[in-house]
DNA sequence: GTGAAAGCGCTAACAT
DNA sequence: ATGTTAGCGCTTTCAC
């Protein structure tokens, strides 16, 4: 592999001149430039990123810390983050935490300042004192813990409220919620949105209709739905805190021969691609994932380059109405 | 950030001794070891990976080149590859090609030997002459193009044959296939498995029942299914070359009020997590994704460390029978 | 404008 | 067993 020195020797100039050409710097004598470019071409020179970054004190990487790639929301998001990072010549390193405190701690610990220039975090269990980060970071989604880190995400309370309002506008009166979680910030916010929508319609908040979920996988949604269907008076609608829970809930309903949406309306959250193709298709809160990815990366880039101050970005969302609430 | 030199100064020893301790090398005088460890602790030393790798001539990264993270199969696989790579202290860099030739070429081009130690590739459009790789690589899945690169994957012909045999054993006679593709190696192999299963049961190979798909997304499966349902004699079963196509096909069938599996049995390929929760749940060929990820990473590690020779690994698969072929 | 040379943090001869 | 030192490939003062 050709190095700068090789190119310099071939072109009959100094390393500095080659470096100048490679980096598009300052003024290089046209004659030299031409010879350097020829030598570059002839040797097939490719800069050694490690060496460059060592010298520059940058790494060229950002970390994306998330629970699990097998969760569609995070997989879709990761794809968008990778695309957005390319614009700033960043490569993305993905760390999976599996939503555990230990996993999140170890992911953060591995984030040496030498490994990445910045980090995008989607924590679920972390506590305030865990956030001693060696690099600029941005938190995805809102979190109950109050840490001095930038955040990017939608207004979860408003989004949840919109989802439940939709159910209420359809005439549903006994609306359940699946996904309450004691330590998860976004869960608390979505629950608050649920509560507000009920309150503004003067509907009672019924404890037995709020089902916690320790994880947000399809199986958890199915289990929660079964417990709801076992109630003396089951709900006529359910708001799930993510699409996987909703898919699981619809599956459980189907197994009990409860028809969606006739007997039970279902709303999810995240708008996974799969939700447009389930049977019935799933009404879901749709955060603008591309906007989230773009904002997170841009914000970090500004911080790293210009040392910008802390800043939060609220991204838009919409409600995708589909067959799980309105029969076709 | 503390460097080796700082630690050495604090401990009153040379950098070499510190380096020895850090790397768990040879014999260090117990007294020195203790002082170095204290200094390590006091300074909170973390090695600069960039510098280490520059010196060692390694990067500490492997590339995972795949079409798109929003495709569940690749998302699940990526998660497993990341986990497997951790065992060898490798970080994984994901590159998305979006299945285009241009995307694949540009991903390969960016694979400088300075960026990654090795690469795992899942190409769809690449031609033979594109495979001039600067680093050891392994191909996921089989490909029609015959290139001198290690391969890891299941026996696609046998797997497809098993899927179609299952349909035949259920009494289906008019079995369609969705996902034929002119330039995709795995598509050709799965088609061959389909053909063989028909042949061994003395069923005719009917051209109009084989539907190509340029992409393997849900929408493509739905479109293909609609065209099949428009036939004078629609099929009574369909084998889809991946689960997304199958999900789309089931969706399209549902929209035409064709019942699955009573009127139409459906088999997919990949066994995505979502396929266990669709309604009806999807019968699918299940490659052992964890085995694929593990084998690919291990194989590369051996190549990089020991310069092992070219080698192919065939991983196991099974058929997950669910409601889309056998009603519950 | 361009060259010479220092040095980013680390490892590995080589010397002791 | 440990210290000294060269050098991985690059960028960047500092002279000229």
XYZ file of C-alpha atoms (C1' of nucleotides) in Angstrom:
688
model
C 0.000 0.000 0.000
C 1.393 3.301 -1.089
C 2.099 5.946 1.528
C 2.435 9.688 1.217
C 6.181 9.286 1.139
C 6.028 6.922 -1.827
C 3.895 9.371 -3.740
C 6.239 12.220 -2.867
C 9.264 10.321 -4.079
C 7.556 9.402 -7.333
C 6.396 12.956 -7.944
C 9.752 14.378 -6.939
C 8.257 16.687 -4.326
C 8.058 16.726 -0.560
C 5.542 14.967 1.577
C 4.080 18.304 2.514
C 3.137 19.129 -1.057
C 1.454 15.802 -1.543
C -0.419 16.233 1.704
C -1.517 19.666 0.519
C -2.872 18.261 -2.698
C -4.593 15.357 -0.982
C -6.296 17.659 1.486
C -7.149 20.287 -1.081
C -5.132 22.848 0.831
C -3.724 26.246 -0.075
C -1.963 27.069 -3.288
C 0.171 24.473 -4.974
C 2.163 25.314 -8.064
C 0.134 23.991 -11.020
C 3.091 22.052 -12.330
C 3.623 20.316 -8.994
C -0.043 19.674 -8.587
C -0.158 17.913 -11.898
C 2.809 15.711 -11.094
C 1.408 14.871 -7.675
C -1.915 13.957 -9.161
C -0.257 11.679 -11.638
C 1.723 10.003 -8.888
C -1.422 9.657 -6.801
C -3.103 7.980 -9.702
C -0.157 5.755 -10.512
C 0.251 4.483 -6.975
C -3.446 4.190 -6.226
C -2.826 6.044 -3.024
C -5.448 5.845 -0.254
C -4.826 7.738 2.958
C -4.385 5.716 6.124
C -7.315 6.889 8.174
C -5.872 5.618 11.408
C -2.728 7.652 11.016
C -4.615 10.729 9.923
C -6.952 10.539 12.845
C -4.157 9.839 15.266
C -2.557 13.044 14.143
C -5.783 15.015 14.053
C -6.953 13.724 17.353
C -10.189 12.519 15.796
C -11.321 9.009 15.108
C -13.796 9.335 12.275
C -16.375 7.263 14.157
C -19.505 7.879 16.118
C -21.148 5.319 18.346
C -24.799 4.412 18.162
C -25.831 2.763 21.400
C -29.190 1.030 21.208
C -31.006 -1.898 22.788
C -31.054 -4.357 19.919
C -30.914 -4.379 16.145
C -33.574 -7.055 15.949
C -36.090 -4.463 17.123
C -37.365 -2.968 13.870
C -37.552 0.584 15.179
C -33.875 0.577 16.049
C -32.877 -1.219 12.885
C -34.657 1.371 10.765
C -33.179 4.166 12.825
C -29.691 2.724 12.583
C -29.933 2.622 8.819
C -30.899 6.277 8.772
C -28.158 7.266 11.195
C -25.566 5.515 9.039
C -26.822 7.392 6.007
C -26.816 10.727 7.826
C -23.351 10.151 9.259
C -21.928 9.626 5.787
C -22.511 13.276 4.986
C -19.995 14.191 7.663
C -17.563 11.425 6.758
C -18.385 9.585 9.917
C -18.574 5.833 10.216
C -21.052 4.422 12.667
C -20.230 1.895 15.351
C -23.272 0.104 16.690
C -23.313 -1.144 20.273
C -26.169 -3.302 21.520
C -27.159 -3.071 25.174
C -30.144 -5.429 25.153
C -31.853 -2.866 27.340
C -30.050 -3.948 30.477
C -28.295 -1.658 32.870
C -25.162 -3.772 32.681
C -25.236 -3.710 28.909
C -25.682 0.038 28.812
C -22.930 0.636 31.318
C -20.489 -1.553 29.456
C -21.352 0.109 26.168
C -20.681 3.524 27.648
C -17.478 2.318 29.258
C -16.162 1.117 25.939
C -16.737 4.573 24.476
C -13.198 5.742 25.003
C -12.480 9.147 23.506
C -10.045 7.337 21.257
C -12.670 5.123 19.770
C -15.357 7.601 18.775
C -15.756 11.324 18.314
C -19.296 11.350 19.628
C -22.182 9.106 20.605
C -25.899 8.732 20.025
C -27.571 6.990 22.929
C -30.902 5.300 23.287
C -30.796 4.157 26.896
C -33.559 2.434 28.743
C -32.222 1.726 32.188
C -29.463 4.222 32.841
C -29.433 6.390 35.914
C -28.340 9.972 36.244
C -24.873 9.243 37.586
C -24.049 6.930 34.713
C -23.838 9.788 32.298
C -20.205 10.709 32.714
C -19.378 10.625 29.059
C -15.957 11.195 27.593
C -17.382 12.471 24.304
C -20.239 14.698 23.149
C -23.465 12.739 23.149
C -27.091 13.061 22.261
C -29.967 11.181 23.832
C -32.692 9.806 21.573
C -36.162 10.254 22.913
C -36.969 11.967 26.143
C -36.009 10.468 29.426
C -37.264 10.976 32.905
C -33.757 11.267 34.271
C -32.588 14.815 34.066
C -29.108 14.840 32.598
C -27.219 17.644 30.912
C -27.086 16.028 27.498
C -28.700 17.117 24.258
C -31.889 15.367 23.306
C -33.541 14.685 20.006
C -37.012 13.260 19.679
C -40.695 13.832 19.407
C -43.050 15.176 22.044
C -44.092 11.853 23.509
C -46.884 13.256 25.625
C -48.494 15.011 22.680
C -48.034 11.996 20.433
C -49.618 9.591 22.899
C -52.420 12.036 23.479
C -53.079 12.238 19.744
C -53.254 8.454 19.541
C -55.773 8.150 22.353
C -57.790 11.105 21.101
C -58.124 9.233 17.841
C -59.584 6.239 19.688
C -61.940 8.480 21.637
C -63.093 10.238 18.476
C -64.070 6.828 17.153
C -66.408 6.401 20.112
C -64.320 4.129 22.286
C -64.888 4.553 25.995
C -62.958 1.775 27.645
C -59.425 2.257 26.408
C -56.532 0.228 27.750
C -52.808 1.035 27.655
C -50.019 -1.514 27.277
C -46.417 -0.708 28.045
C -46.284 1.088 31.393
C -42.812 0.793 32.845
C -41.493 1.979 36.193
C -38.066 3.140 35.055
C -38.508 4.011 31.448
C -38.799 7.715 30.745
C -40.662 7.483 27.483
C -43.158 5.064 29.012
C -43.997 7.605 31.689
C -44.504 10.294 29.070
C -46.731 8.146 26.882
C -48.750 7.182 29.906
C -49.145 10.861 30.721
C -50.427 11.529 27.203
C -52.909 8.681 27.611
C -54.026 10.125 30.925
C -54.497 13.596 29.520
C -56.546 12.400 26.554
C -58.865 10.517 28.896
C -59.119 13.493 31.203
C -60.017 15.974 28.496
C -62.803 13.653 27.369
C -63.930 13.166 30.964
C -63.273 9.443 30.744
C -62.206 7.698 33.953
C -58.638 6.500 34.413
C -59.049 2.830 35.278
C -56.068 1.143 36.932
C -56.812 -2.337 35.677
C -56.692 -1.086 32.091
C -53.080 0.021 32.360
C -50.839 -2.984 31.805
C -47.113 -2.801 32.425
C -44.611 -4.442 30.102
C -41.101 -5.170 31.176
C -39.972 -5.598 27.634
C -41.435 -4.211 24.462
C -41.377 -7.313 22.317
C -44.259 -8.951 20.505
C -44.565 -11.657 23.144
C -45.004 -9.050 25.870
C -47.828 -7.406 23.961
C -49.549 -10.754 23.510
C -49.270 -11.562 27.211
C -50.592 -8.153 28.209
C -53.522 -8.468 25.814
C -54.464 -11.852 27.209
C -54.604 -10.395 30.697
C -56.844 -7.599 29.429
C -59.165 -10.042 27.687
C -59.436 -11.935 30.951
C -60.916 -8.915 32.710
C -64.565 -9.016 33.696
C -65.127 -6.151 31.288
C -62.415 -6.173 28.610
C -61.476 -2.929 26.866
C -62.918 -1.890 23.506
C -59.668 -0.294 22.457
C -56.001 -0.435 23.381
C -53.124 1.957 23.005
C -49.770 0.155 22.850
C -46.545 1.993 23.603
C -44.856 0.521 20.579
C -45.774 -1.389 17.432
C -44.302 -4.688 18.589
C -46.573 -4.694 21.618
C -49.475 -3.858 19.301
C -48.630 -6.668 16.894
C -48.504 -9.065 19.821
C -51.780 -7.698 21.150
C -53.516 -8.164 17.799
C -52.184 -11.669 17.594
C -53.546 -12.514 21.071
C -56.871 -10.947 20.185
C -57.066 -13.036 17.049
C -56.366 -16.194 19.002
C -59.360 -15.407 21.238
C -61.446 -14.664 18.137
C -61.737 -11.026 19.117
C -62.071 -9.052 15.897
C -59.890 -6.017 15.236
C -61.151 -3.307 14.851
C -64.816 -4.290 15.310
C -64.469 -5.667 18.837
C -61.195 -4.044 19.692
C -59.399 -1.076 18.164
C -55.595 -1.067 18.394
C -53.087 1.743 18.094
C -49.333 1.332 18.122
C -46.346 3.609 18.291
C -43.246 3.832 16.014
C -44.844 3.047 12.667
C -42.573 0.123 11.821
C -42.602 -0.853 8.184
C -44.218 -4.155 9.068
C -47.235 -2.371 10.531
C -48.491 -1.343 7.126
C -48.642 -4.993 6.073
C -50.073 -6.760 9.087
C -53.634 -8.033 8.878
C -55.294 -5.818 9.851
C -52.766 -3.104 9.201
C -51.873 -1.136 12.290
C -52.748 2.444 13.125
C -49.604 3.919 14.623
C -47.925 7.065 15.821
C -45.274 7.804 13.210
C -42.220 9.685 14.408
C -40.153 11.146 11.584
C -37.223 8.778 11.989
C -35.178 10.336 9.221
C -35.506 13.707 10.923
C -34.416 12.202 14.227
C -31.356 10.589 12.689
C -30.435 13.705 10.763
C -30.889 16.028 13.716
C -28.870 13.820 16.052
C -25.954 13.536 13.676
C -25.969 17.199 12.689
C -26.133 18.296 16.283
C -23.148 16.164 17.192
C -21.230 17.391 14.214
C -21.782 20.978 15.254
C -20.691 20.165 18.790
C -17.540 18.423 17.675
C -16.592 20.954 15.036
C -17.668 24.206 16.570
C -18.063 23.299 20.216
C -21.690 24.336 20.092
C -23.646 24.470 23.288
C -26.167 22.038 24.584
C -29.290 21.996 22.542
C -32.455 19.974 22.182
C -34.376 19.261 19.015
C -38.025 18.328 18.820
C -38.860 16.375 15.696
C -42.304 16.054 14.109
C -44.657 13.096 14.223
C -47.945 12.140 12.635
C -50.666 9.565 13.188
C -50.974 6.883 10.498
C -54.546 5.689 10.572
C -55.002 2.144 9.297
C -57.343 -0.815 9.569
C -56.732 -1.632 13.216
C -58.896 1.331 14.162
C -60.965 1.980 11.046
C -62.219 -1.025 9.075
C -61.724 -0.807 5.371
C -6.304 11.861 28.634
C -3.437 9.973 30.134
C -0.908 8.349 27.816
C 1.490 5.511 28.415
C 4.230 8.039 29.033
C 2.237 9.762 31.771
C 1.664 6.478 33.499
C 5.340 5.561 33.196
C 6.423 8.847 34.709
C 4.007 8.497 37.592
C 5.055 4.924 38.292
C 8.735 5.747 37.890
C 9.299 3.097 35.224
C 9.724 3.062 31.458
C 6.944 2.987 28.918
C 7.979 -0.487 27.987
C 7.169 -1.792 31.439
C 3.806 -0.103 31.401
C 3.118 -1.464 27.948
C 4.063 -4.892 29.206
C 1.632 -4.655 32.075
C -1.145 -3.274 29.903
C -0.716 -6.039 27.358
C -0.327 -8.765 29.947
C 3.126 -9.566 28.591
C 6.014 -11.537 30.008
C 7.382 -11.233 33.481
C 7.288 -7.930 35.268
C 8.873 -7.528 38.677
C 6.014 -7.723 41.178
C 7.009 -4.475 42.764
C 6.962 -2.660 39.441
C 3.753 -4.306 38.440
C 2.075 -3.038 41.549
C 3.283 0.515 41.034
C 2.248 0.482 37.397
C -1.170 -0.793 38.284
C -1.586 1.949 40.829
C -0.527 4.543 38.305
C -2.901 3.030 35.752
C -5.700 3.316 38.230
C -4.765 6.828 39.331
C -4.621 8.191 35.797
C -7.619 6.267 34.528
C -5.493 5.203 31.577
C -7.237 3.912 28.469
C -5.136 2.851 25.507
C -5.475 4.853 22.314
C -6.757 2.243 19.933
C -5.889 4.279 16.896
C -2.249 4.479 17.860
C -2.087 0.838 18.832
C -3.597 -0.276 15.575
C -1.421 2.052 13.553
C 1.558 0.381 15.115
C 0.196 -3.115 14.836
C -0.949 -2.619 11.306
C -4.475 -3.620 12.251
C -7.559 -1.505 12.564
C -9.740 -3.370 15.013
C -12.725 -3.193 12.667
C -14.506 -5.464 10.282
C -16.981 -4.283 7.695
C -20.430 -5.758 7.271
C -21.721 -4.891 3.825
C -25.422 -5.516 3.406
C -28.347 -4.189 1.386
C -30.324 -2.396 4.073
C -30.810 -2.488 7.820
C -34.528 -1.932 7.470
C -34.781 -5.453 6.059
C -35.399 -7.599 9.135
C -33.213 -10.465 8.023
C -30.186 -8.225 7.734
C -30.979 -6.364 10.917
C -31.149 -9.606 12.864
C -28.006 -10.854 11.220
C -26.157 -7.612 11.921
C -27.004 -7.877 15.599
C -25.584 -11.372 15.680
C -22.453 -10.407 13.779
C -21.797 -7.570 16.210
C -22.130 -9.964 19.109
C -19.851 -12.546 17.502
C -17.243 -9.933 16.605
C -16.972 -8.837 20.203
C -15.389 -12.145 21.097
C -12.447 -11.224 18.917
C -12.342 -7.601 20.039
C -13.584 -6.466 16.682
C -15.929 -3.581 16.151
C -18.332 -3.803 13.271
C -18.790 -1.163 10.621
C -22.036 -1.478 8.727
C -22.273 -0.316 5.134
C -25.595 -0.241 3.329
C -25.663 -0.826 -0.411
C -29.421 -0.711 -0.982
C -28.910 -3.671 -3.267
C -27.625 -1.568 -6.138
C -24.506 -2.227 -8.087
C -23.339 1.321 -7.526
C -23.946 1.015 -3.808
C -22.064 -2.242 -3.607
C -19.164 -0.930 -5.611
C -18.867 2.172 -3.506
C -19.038 0.143 -0.309
C -16.251 -2.099 -1.501
C -14.208 0.882 -2.644
C -14.396 2.427 0.788
C -12.995 -0.755 2.303
C -9.456 0.481 2.390
C -7.070 -1.906 4.113
C -6.590 0.871 6.620
C -10.216 1.011 7.580
C -10.990 -2.623 8.280
C -9.151 -5.864 8.896
C -11.715 -7.945 7.059
C -15.170 -7.823 5.524
C -18.405 -9.779 5.498
C -20.307 -9.239 2.275
C -23.877 -9.851 1.316
C -23.919 -8.706 -2.287
C -26.818 -8.882 -4.661
C -25.657 -7.335 -7.868
C -21.880 -7.648 -7.940
C -20.091 -9.192 -10.849
C -17.049 -11.392 -10.807
C -14.537 -8.684 -11.639
C -15.718 -6.471 -8.794
C -14.247 -8.767 -6.225
C -10.764 -7.299 -6.041
C -10.758 -6.949 -2.289
C -7.933 -5.429 -0.317
C -8.799 -7.464 2.793
C -9.894 -11.015 3.616
C -13.607 -11.364 3.012
C -16.405 -13.845 3.348
C -19.540 -13.979 1.250
C -22.850 -14.623 2.962
C -25.077 -16.990 1.105
C -24.186 -18.666 -2.116
C -23.809 -16.758 -5.294
C -23.924 -17.736 -8.891
C -20.783 -15.791 -9.666
C -17.790 -17.928 -9.058
C -15.280 -15.959 -7.061
C -12.382 -17.157 -4.952
C -13.795 -15.940 -1.648
C -14.923 -17.946 1.351
C -18.635 -18.516 1.688
C -20.849 -19.106 4.644
C -24.487 -20.048 4.362
C -27.101 -22.717 4.058
C -27.720 -25.046 1.158
C -30.274 -22.916 -0.643
C -31.311 -25.600 -3.099
C -32.008 -28.119 -0.361
C -33.798 -25.546 1.756
C -36.073 -24.430 -1.043
C -36.732 -28.027 -1.952
C -37.727 -28.790 1.642
C -40.156 -25.862 1.610
C -41.860 -26.981 -1.585
C -41.897 -30.611 -0.524
C -43.808 -29.492 2.544
C -46.427 -27.863 0.319
C -46.623 -30.941 -1.863
C -46.997 -33.214 1.154
C -50.019 -31.131 2.115
C -51.638 -32.026 -1.190
C -50.993 -28.842 -3.128
C -50.592 -29.321 -6.854
C -50.459 -25.869 -8.318
C -47.594 -24.209 -6.496
C -46.312 -20.788 -7.450
C -42.928 -19.228 -6.714
C -42.317 -15.541 -6.036
C -38.875 -13.988 -6.171
C -37.165 -15.175 -9.331
C -34.389 -12.802 -10.241
C -32.102 -12.774 -13.264
C -28.894 -11.708 -11.527
C -29.297 -12.882 -7.992
C -27.440 -16.048 -7.153
C -29.565 -17.154 -4.237
C -32.708 -16.622 -6.277
C -31.431 -19.009 -8.917
C -30.658 -21.613 -6.267
C -34.037 -21.350 -4.601
C -35.706 -21.604 -7.947
C -33.685 -24.724 -8.608
C -34.875 -26.221 -5.309
C -38.453 -25.410 -6.290
C -37.929 -27.047 -9.654
C -36.474 -30.187 -8.136
C -39.268 -30.590 -5.618
C -41.829 -30.354 -8.412
C -39.903 -32.775 -10.566
C -39.546 -35.450 -7.903
C -43.312 -35.295 -7.374
C -43.890 -35.353 -11.131
C -45.644 -32.018 -11.003
C -45.329 -29.805 -14.075
C -43.146 -26.720 -14.033
C -45.517 -23.970 -15.148
C -43.931 -20.761 -16.377
C -46.782 -18.466 -15.447
C -46.516 -19.597 -11.826
C -42.986 -18.321 -11.452
C -43.098 -14.605 -10.723
C -39.975 -12.489 -10.710
C -39.380 -9.818 -8.103
C -36.870 -7.074 -8.636
C -36.796 -6.260 -4.967
C -37.626 -8.413 -2.016
C -39.792 -6.015 -0.060
C -43.320 -6.524 1.169
C -44.752 -4.386 -1.615
C -43.102 -6.586 -4.229
C -44.655 -9.683 -2.714
C -48.074 -8.076 -2.743
C -47.734 -7.046 -6.388
C -46.575 -10.506 -7.398
C -49.447 -12.145 -5.550
C -51.988 -9.913 -7.249
C -50.660 -10.968 -10.616
C -50.967 -14.621 -9.591
C -54.529 -14.139 -8.393
C -55.341 -12.592 -11.750
C -54.424 -15.802 -13.552
C -57.201 -17.862 -15.115
C -56.289 -20.617 -12.670
C -54.627 -19.127 -9.601
C -52.237 -21.267 -7.553
C -53.298 -23.124 -4.425
C -49.954 -22.527 -2.764
C -47.008 -20.183 -3.097
C -43.371 -20.403 -2.133
C -41.842 -16.974 -1.548
C -38.085 -16.481 -1.673
C -38.125 -14.456 1.505
C -40.487 -13.644 4.357
C -41.114 -10.060 3.289
C -42.415 -11.256 -0.069
C -44.580 -13.775 1.783
C -45.976 -11.152 4.145
C -46.833 -8.987 1.164
C -48.371 -11.970 -0.614
C -50.560 -12.814 2.376
C -51.625 -9.220 2.605
C -52.636 -9.169 -1.054
C -54.477 -12.459 -0.664
C -56.377 -11.058 2.303
C -57.412 -8.014 0.306
C -58.936 -10.302 -2.336
C -60.648 -12.321 0.416
C -58.534 -15.336 -0.405
C -58.129 -17.298 2.817
C -54.706 -18.470 3.997
C -54.142 -21.405 4.311
C -57.536 -22.775 3.221
C -57.530 -21.273 -0.277
C -53.833 -20.581 -0.492
C -50.900 -21.962 1.461
C -47.867 -19.701 1.843
C -44.261 -20.476 2.714
C -41.553 -17.903 3.272
C -37.799 -17.933 3.683
C -35.622 -16.401 6.433
C -37.875 -16.899 9.434
C -37.985 -13.263 10.485
C -39.168 -12.690 14.027
C -42.257 -10.967 12.696
C -43.336 -14.097 10.868
C -44.280 -15.858 14.082
C -46.736 -13.080 14.901
C -48.422 -12.353 11.615
C -52.012 -13.466 11.145
C -51.856 -16.166 10.055
C -48.339 -16.877 11.252
C -45.961 -17.759 8.469
C -44.368 -21.105 7.695
C -40.788 -20.329 6.815
C -37.392 -21.781 6.067
C -35.281 -20.935 9.115
C -31.554 -20.559 8.527
C -29.526 -20.649 11.715
C -28.578 -16.984 11.647
C -26.470 -17.160 14.780
C -24.436 -19.967 13.243
C -23.955 -17.949 10.080
C -22.744 -14.894 11.988
C -20.457 -16.940 14.192
C -18.976 -18.926 11.352
C -18.324 -15.840 9.247
C -16.581 -13.972 12.026
C -14.557 -16.961 13.192
C -13.471 -17.763 9.688
C -12.240 -14.221 9.130
C -10.467 -14.189 12.434
C -8.600 -17.335 11.528
C -7.684 -15.876 8.154
C -6.396 -12.646 9.648
C -4.548 -14.238 12.542
C -3.239 -17.396 11.032
C -3.489 -16.727 7.325
C -5.734 -19.724 6.920
C -6.701 -20.852 3.488
C -9.933 -20.352 1.683
C -12.728 -22.288 3.235
C -16.493 -22.584 2.960
C -18.943 -23.307 5.743
C -22.408 -24.756 5.304
C -24.726 -23.850 8.158
C -27.881 -25.723 9.141
C -31.484 -24.728 8.484
C -34.897 -26.022 9.477
C -38.472 -25.553 8.353
C -40.742 -23.732 10.805
C -44.263 -24.911 10.105
C -46.945 -22.414 11.093
C -50.501 -21.419 10.270
C -49.928 -20.199 6.737
C -49.713 -23.814 5.617
C -51.449 -25.727 8.388
C -54.526 -24.159 9.961
C -54.609 -24.243 13.728
C 4.873 27.736 -2.385
C 7.542 24.082 -0.570
C 10.798 21.315 2.244
C 12.585 19.516 6.674
C 11.440 17.738 10.777
C 8.771 17.105 14.932
C 5.440 14.360 17.035
C 0.355 12.179 17.699
C 0.457 7.279 21.255
C 1.783 3.091 20.798
C 4.676 -1.435 20.073
C 8.733 -4.027 19.256
C 13.509 -4.553 18.295
C 17.576 -4.073 20.532
C 20.430 -3.266 24.310
C 21.493 -3.840 29.011
C 13.330 -7.951 33.644
C 13.434 -3.317 31.995
C 15.088 0.897 29.566
C 16.018 3.204 25.016
C 14.675 4.139 20.709
C 12.915 3.798 16.030
C 9.047 4.249 13.438
C 3.781 3.038 11.975
C 1.578 7.293 8.207
C 0.048 11.366 8.710
C -0.404 16.659 9.614
C 1.634 20.798 10.787
C 4.630 24.412 12.552
C 8.655 26.668 11.077
C 12.114 27.953 7.988
C 13.443 29.090 3.491
